[in-house]
Amino acid sequence: MFRPFAPSHPAYPRVVRTSAWYDLVVTAGFATPWTYALVHDALSKIGDALGLGTLPALDPIEILYANLMGSVVVVWALLRIINPLPVHGLFDGIARTLFATWQAYALAHGAPRWLWLFFVAEVAFGVVQLVPWWRVRRTDLMDPSAGQPLGDAGR
């Protein structure tokens, strides 16, 4: 059974760093026009071979958006690898919720089915990083002294 731990637990930064390594490996190829062309070709060939769908032909705007996304995610991943703070896990979980939402939208509108693999990873890393924060918040809501400044708890 999965037992999430608090964001303050020493293992939580390892989760943040692991999700960052995943992001770096998966998105580094999106960061430049040249590498994105290779990734695009590979995804299309694999999708076609497995019957999961192909990508449309490359165009300059698609390349631009792929490069913007890849560049930002690579920088964000490097920050979390070098300095995996608990708050980085919170924000990464929120970003993954957004990514998963837009991936679900794309899948509902005919995106290649191999996108499900990335969707599952986004949801999994999002849950693992957000549940500890949700649990801390629920605990704080149930503890009437949790929101009071230090020294006011007994009054």
mmCIF file of C-alpha atoms in Angstrom:
data_model
loop_
_atom_site.group_PDB
_atom_site.id
_atom_site.type_symbol
_atom_site.label_atom_id
_atom_site.label_comp_id
_atom_site.label_asym_id
_atom_site.label_seq_id
_atom_site.Cartn_x
_atom_site.Cartn_y
_atom_site.Cartn_z
ATOM 1 C CA MET A 1 0.000 0.000 0.000
ATOM 2 C CA PHE A 2 1.199 3.527 -0.812
ATOM 3 C CA ARG A 3 1.738 5.639 2.316
ATOM 4 C CA PRO A 4 2.565 9.234 1.476
ATOM 5 C CA PHE A 5 4.828 11.070 3.869
ATOM 6 C CA ALA A 6 4.855 14.734 4.831
ATOM 7 C CA PRO A 7 6.681 17.252 2.615
ATOM 8 C CA SER A 8 9.032 17.796 5.568
ATOM 9 C CA HIS A 9 10.050 14.105 5.542
ATOM 10 C CA PRO A 10 13.652 13.558 4.325
ATOM 11 C CA ALA A 11 12.411 11.245 1.528
ATOM 12 C CA TYR A 12 10.205 13.912 -0.079
ATOM 13 C CA PRO A 13 13.111 15.778 -1.793
ATOM 14 C CA ARG A 14 14.127 12.442 -3.355
ATOM 15 C CA VAL A 15 10.662 12.251 -4.941
ATOM 16 C CA VAL A 16 11.082 15.816 -6.217
ATOM 17 C CA ARG A 17 14.515 14.974 -7.646
ATOM 18 C CA THR A 18 13.259 11.726 -9.251
ATOM 19 C CA SER A 19 10.429 13.544 -11.013
ATOM 20 C CA ALA A 20 12.973 16.117 -12.202
ATOM 21 C CA TRP A 21 15.205 13.417 -13.703
ATOM 22 C CA TYR A 22 12.172 11.972 -15.490
ATOM 23 C CA ASP A 23 11.374 15.423 -16.905
ATOM 24 C CA LEU A 24 14.951 16.001 -18.010
ATOM 25 C CA VAL A 25 15.192 12.666 -19.823
ATOM 26 C CA VAL A 26 11.771 12.955 -21.472
ATOM 27 C CA THR A 27 11.879 16.630 -22.488
ATOM 28 C CA ALA A 28 15.528 17.384 -23.287
ATOM 29 C CA GLY A 29 14.878 16.355 -26.892
ATOM 30 C CA PHE A 30 12.171 18.999 -27.198
ATOM 31 C CA ALA A 31 14.518 21.883 -26.325
ATOM 32 C CA THR A 32 16.058 22.521 -29.769
ATOM 33 C CA PRO A 33 14.648 22.422 -33.312
ATOM 34 C CA TRP A 34 17.195 19.764 -34.331
ATOM 35 C CA THR A 35 16.584 17.401 -31.452
ATOM 36 C CA TYR A 36 12.822 17.929 -31.648
ATOM 37 C CA ALA A 37 12.864 16.827 -35.305
ATOM 38 C CA LEU A 38 14.516 13.572 -34.185
ATOM 39 C CA VAL A 39 12.048 13.084 -31.297
ATOM 40 C CA HIS A 40 9.091 13.881 -33.579
ATOM 41 C CA ASP A 41 10.279 11.344 -36.144
ATOM 42 C CA ALA A 42 10.905 8.669 -33.499
ATOM 43 C CA LEU A 43 7.515 9.157 -31.814
ATOM 44 C CA SER A 44 5.744 9.001 -35.165
ATOM 45 C CA LYS A 45 7.578 5.839 -36.255
ATOM 46 C CA ILE A 46 7.030 4.081 -32.926
ATOM 47 C CA GLY A 47 3.378 5.141 -32.830
ATOM 48 C CA ASP A 48 2.849 3.947 -36.396
ATOM 49 C CA ALA A 49 4.590 0.608 -35.753
ATOM 50 C CA LEU A 50 2.489 -0.026 -32.636
ATOM 51 C CA GLY A 51 -0.738 1.235 -34.205
ATOM 52 C CA LEU A 52 -0.980 4.075 -31.663
ATOM 53 C CA GLY A 53 -0.979 6.955 -34.146
ATOM 54 C CA THR A 54 1.509 9.372 -35.666
ATOM 55 C CA LEU A 55 2.194 13.070 -35.364
ATOM 56 C CA PRO A 56 1.283 15.554 -38.099
ATOM 57 C CA ALA A 57 4.075 16.910 -40.307
ATOM 58 C CA LEU A 58 6.399 19.395 -38.622
ATOM 59 C CA ASP A 59 5.656 23.085 -39.014
ATOM 60 C CA PRO A 60 7.526 26.118 -37.621
ATOM 61 C CA ILE A 61 4.923 27.008 -34.980
ATOM 62 C CA GLU A 62 4.752 23.441 -33.627
ATOM 63 C CA ILE A 63 8.549 23.400 -33.442
ATOM 64 C CA LEU A 64 8.538 26.751 -31.625
ATOM 65 C CA TYR A 65 6.018 25.568 -29.012
ATOM 66 C CA ALA A 66 7.853 22.261 -28.534
ATOM 67 C CA ASN A 67 11.146 24.152 -28.065
ATOM 68 C CA LEU A 68 9.592 26.619 -25.604
ATOM 69 C CA MET A 69 8.084 23.800 -23.547
ATOM 70 C CA GLY A 70 11.272 21.754 -23.709
ATOM 71 C CA SER A 71 13.484 24.682 -22.699
ATOM 72 C CA VAL A 72 11.346 25.677 -19.723
ATOM 73 C CA VAL A 73 10.948 22.101 -18.488
ATOM 74 C CA VAL A 74 14.685 21.410 -18.801
ATOM 75 C CA VAL A 75 15.529 24.495 -16.718
ATOM 76 C CA TRP A 76 12.813 23.615 -14.167
ATOM 77 C CA ALA A 77 14.136 20.031 -13.988
ATOM 78 C CA LEU A 78 17.718 21.208 -13.435
ATOM 79 C CA LEU A 79 16.579 23.462 -10.583
ATOM 80 C CA ARG A 80 14.834 20.507 -8.902
ATOM 81 C CA ILE A 81 17.821 18.208 -9.434
ATOM 82 C CA ILE A 82 20.265 20.710 -7.935
ATOM 83 C CA ASN A 83 17.982 22.002 -5.162
ATOM 84 C CA PRO A 84 14.970 19.702 -4.555
ATOM 85 C CA LEU A 85 13.054 21.745 -2.000
ATOM 86 C CA PRO A 86 9.651 20.538 -0.771
ATOM 87 C CA VAL A 87 7.963 23.641 -2.199
ATOM 88 C CA HIS A 88 9.365 22.678 -5.624
ATOM 89 C CA GLY A 89 7.394 19.443 -5.290
ATOM 90 C CA LEU A 90 4.224 21.411 -4.564
ATOM 91 C CA PHE A 91 4.637 23.612 -7.621
ATOM 92 C CA ASP A 92 5.709 20.685 -9.784
ATOM 93 C CA GLY A 93 2.589 18.781 -8.714
ATOM 94 C CA ILE A 94 0.444 21.760 -9.710
ATOM 95 C CA ALA A 95 2.236 21.998 -13.076
ATOM 96 C CA ARG A 96 1.724 18.268 -13.637
ATOM 97 C CA THR A 97 -1.989 18.684 -12.949
ATOM 98 C CA LEU A 98 -2.098 21.321 -15.685
ATOM 99 C CA PHE A 99 -0.031 19.194 -18.092
ATOM 100 C CA ALA A 100 -2.245 16.152 -17.459
ATOM 101 C CA THR A 101 -5.370 18.246 -18.012
ATOM 102 C CA TRP A 102 -4.148 19.444 -21.406
ATOM 103 C CA GLN A 103 -2.955 15.949 -22.329
ATOM 104 C CA ALA A 104 -6.421 14.570 -21.487
ATOM 105 C CA TYR A 105 -7.957 17.316 -23.623
ATOM 106 C CA ALA A 106 -5.653 16.385 -26.520
ATOM 107 C CA LEU A 107 -6.451 12.681 -26.133
ATOM 108 C CA ALA A 108 -10.177 13.441 -26.140
ATOM 109 C CA HIS A 109 -9.679 15.338 -29.395
ATOM 110 C CA GLY A 110 -7.806 12.660 -31.342
ATOM 111 C CA ALA A 111 -4.167 12.892 -30.205
ATOM 112 C CA PRO A 112 -2.090 9.761 -30.815
ATOM 113 C CA ARG A 113 -2.762 7.091 -28.192
ATOM 114 C CA TRP A 114 0.903 6.858 -27.151
ATOM 115 C CA LEU A 115 0.257 10.142 -25.302
ATOM 116 C CA TRP A 116 -1.411 7.980 -22.616
ATOM 117 C CA LEU A 117 2.060 6.866 -21.481
ATOM 118 C CA PHE A 118 3.055 10.455 -20.741
ATOM 119 C CA PHE A 119 -0.361 11.194 -19.207
ATOM 120 C CA VAL A 120 0.022 8.300 -16.739
ATOM 121 C CA ALA A 121 3.498 9.510 -15.719
ATOM 122 C CA GLU A 122 2.221 13.082 -15.199
ATOM 123 C CA VAL A 123 -0.657 11.903 -13.026
ATOM 124 C CA ALA A 124 1.538 9.527 -11.014
ATOM 125 C CA PHE A 125 4.237 12.111 -10.252
ATOM 126 C CA GLY A 126 1.550 14.722 -9.573
ATOM 127 C CA VAL A 127 -0.231 12.520 -7.045
ATOM 128 C CA VAL A 128 2.989 11.479 -5.293
ATOM 129 C CA GLN A 129 4.031 15.126 -4.913
ATOM 130 C CA LEU A 130 0.632 16.677 -4.072
ATOM 131 C CA VAL A 131 -0.913 14.131 -1.679
ATOM 132 C CA PRO A 132 1.583 14.905 1.108
ATOM 133 C CA TRP A 133 0.667 18.595 0.896
ATOM 134 C CA TRP A 134 -3.036 17.784 0.910
ATOM 135 C CA ARG A 135 -2.590 15.541 3.953
ATOM 136 C CA VAL A 136 -0.682 18.269 5.824
ATOM 137 C CA ARG A 137 -3.406 20.787 4.977
ATOM 138 C CA ARG A 138 -6.173 18.406 6.151
ATOM 139 C CA THR A 139 -4.288 17.756 9.395
ATOM 140 C CA ASP A 140 -3.865 21.502 9.928
ATOM 141 C CA LEU A 141 -7.579 22.090 9.314
ATOM 142 C CA MET A 142 -8.469 19.497 11.947
ATOM 143 C CA ASP A 143 -6.071 21.007 14.508
ATOM 144 C CA PRO A 144 -7.572 24.253 15.836
ATOM 145 C CA SER A 145 -4.180 25.464 17.102
ATOM 146 C CA ALA A 146 -2.406 24.897 13.749
ATOM 147 C CA GLY A 147 -3.271 28.298 12.323
ATOM 148 C CA GLN A 148 -2.413 30.307 15.421
ATOM 149 C CA PRO A 149 0.913 32.099 15.872
ATOM 150 C CA LEU A 150 3.373 30.537 18.315
ATOM 151 C CA GLY A 151 2.476 31.376 21.891
ATOM 152 C CA ASP A 152 -1.257 31.743 21.160
ATOM 153 C CA ALA A 153 -2.116 28.026 21.132
ATOM 154 C CA GLY A 154 -3.258 27.819 24.738
ATOM 155 C CA ARG A 155 -5.339 30.971 24.950
#
